[in-house]
Short mmCIF file of C-alpha atoms in Angstrom, two decimals:
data_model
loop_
_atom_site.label_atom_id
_atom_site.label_comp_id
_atom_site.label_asym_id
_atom_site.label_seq_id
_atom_site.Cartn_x
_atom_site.Cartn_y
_atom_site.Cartn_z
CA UNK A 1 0.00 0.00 0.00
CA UNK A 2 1.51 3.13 -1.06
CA UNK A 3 2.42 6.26 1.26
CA UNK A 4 2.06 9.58 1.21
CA UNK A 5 3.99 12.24 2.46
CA UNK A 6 1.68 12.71 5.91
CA UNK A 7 2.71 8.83 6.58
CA UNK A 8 -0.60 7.71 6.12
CA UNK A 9 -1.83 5.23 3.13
CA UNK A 10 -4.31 6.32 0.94
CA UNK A 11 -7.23 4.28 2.36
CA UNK A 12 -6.41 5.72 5.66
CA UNK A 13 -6.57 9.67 4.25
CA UNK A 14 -9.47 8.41 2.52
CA UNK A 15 -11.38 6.89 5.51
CA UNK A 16 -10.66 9.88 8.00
CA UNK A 17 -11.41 12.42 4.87
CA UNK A 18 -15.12 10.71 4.68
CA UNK A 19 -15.61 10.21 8.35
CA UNK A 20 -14.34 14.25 9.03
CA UNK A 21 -17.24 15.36 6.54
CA UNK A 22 -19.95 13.14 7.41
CA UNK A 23 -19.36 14.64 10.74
CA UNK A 24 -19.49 18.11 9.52
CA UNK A 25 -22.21 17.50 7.27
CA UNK A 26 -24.14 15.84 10.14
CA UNK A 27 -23.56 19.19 12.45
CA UNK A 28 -24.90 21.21 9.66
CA UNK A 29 -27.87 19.08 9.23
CA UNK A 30 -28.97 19.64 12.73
CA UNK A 31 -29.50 23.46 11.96
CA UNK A 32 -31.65 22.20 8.70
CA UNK A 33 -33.77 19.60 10.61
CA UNK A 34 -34.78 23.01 12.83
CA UNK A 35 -35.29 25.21 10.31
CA UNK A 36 -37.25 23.15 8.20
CA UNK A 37 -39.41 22.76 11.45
CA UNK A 38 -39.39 26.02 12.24
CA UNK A 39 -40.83 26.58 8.77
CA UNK A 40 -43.72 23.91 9.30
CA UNK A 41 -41.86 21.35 6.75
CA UNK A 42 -41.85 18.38 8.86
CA UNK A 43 -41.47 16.46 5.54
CA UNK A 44 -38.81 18.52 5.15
CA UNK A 45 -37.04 18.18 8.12
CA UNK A 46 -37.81 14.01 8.19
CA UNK A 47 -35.66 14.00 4.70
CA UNK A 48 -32.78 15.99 6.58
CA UNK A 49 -32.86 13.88 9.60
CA UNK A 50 -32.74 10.95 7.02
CA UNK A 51 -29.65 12.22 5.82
CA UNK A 52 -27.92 12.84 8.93
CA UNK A 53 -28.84 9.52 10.24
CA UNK A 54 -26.61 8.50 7.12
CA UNK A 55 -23.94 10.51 7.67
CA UNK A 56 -23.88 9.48 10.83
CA UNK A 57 -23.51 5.76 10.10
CA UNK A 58 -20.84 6.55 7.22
CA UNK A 59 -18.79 8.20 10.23
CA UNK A 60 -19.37 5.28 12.30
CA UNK A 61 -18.37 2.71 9.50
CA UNK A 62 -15.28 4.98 8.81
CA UNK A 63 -13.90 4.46 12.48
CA UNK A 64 -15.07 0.80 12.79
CA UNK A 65 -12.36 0.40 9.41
CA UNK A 66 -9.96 2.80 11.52
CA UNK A 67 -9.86 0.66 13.81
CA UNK A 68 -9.13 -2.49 12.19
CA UNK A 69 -6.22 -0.66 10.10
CA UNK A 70 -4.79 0.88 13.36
CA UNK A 71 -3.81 -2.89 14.24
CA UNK A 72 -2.60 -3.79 10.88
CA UNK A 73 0.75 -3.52 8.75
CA UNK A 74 -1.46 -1.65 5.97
CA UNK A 75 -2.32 1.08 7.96
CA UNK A 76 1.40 2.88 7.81
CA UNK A 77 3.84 4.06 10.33
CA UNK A 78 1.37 7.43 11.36
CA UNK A 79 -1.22 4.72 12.55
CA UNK A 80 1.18 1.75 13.88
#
């Protein structure tokens, strides 16, 4: 597994990359989930809490793999 210059493979960057934004999407859908309330669109605000509920599990799945790298020789000398 190749690595880059920060130490970490690419999967790694890649899995910490998606987990960082699913967790900054999923602090930005909180505001949308209240002002699509606040607006009377509970339909609205259903389909955003949908998608955070995503994110959220995308994060999760991200550190579950973290994990199982951060014991592994693939996960490169930043993680080891």
């Amino acid at each position: 597994m190749a690595t880059g210059e920060t130490g970490f493979d690419d999967v790694t960057f890649d899995l910490v990359s998606v987990q960082y934004h699913s967790l900054k999407a999923g602090h930005d859908y909180g505001q949308y989930v209240r002002d699509a309330r606040n607006a009377g669109r509970d339909d609205i605000a259903d389909f955003f809490q949908r998608v955070m509920d995503e994110d959220s599990a995308r994060a999760k799945q991200c550190h579950e793999f973290l994990k199982e790298l951060a014991g592994s020789a693939d996960s490169g000398p930043a993680v080891s």
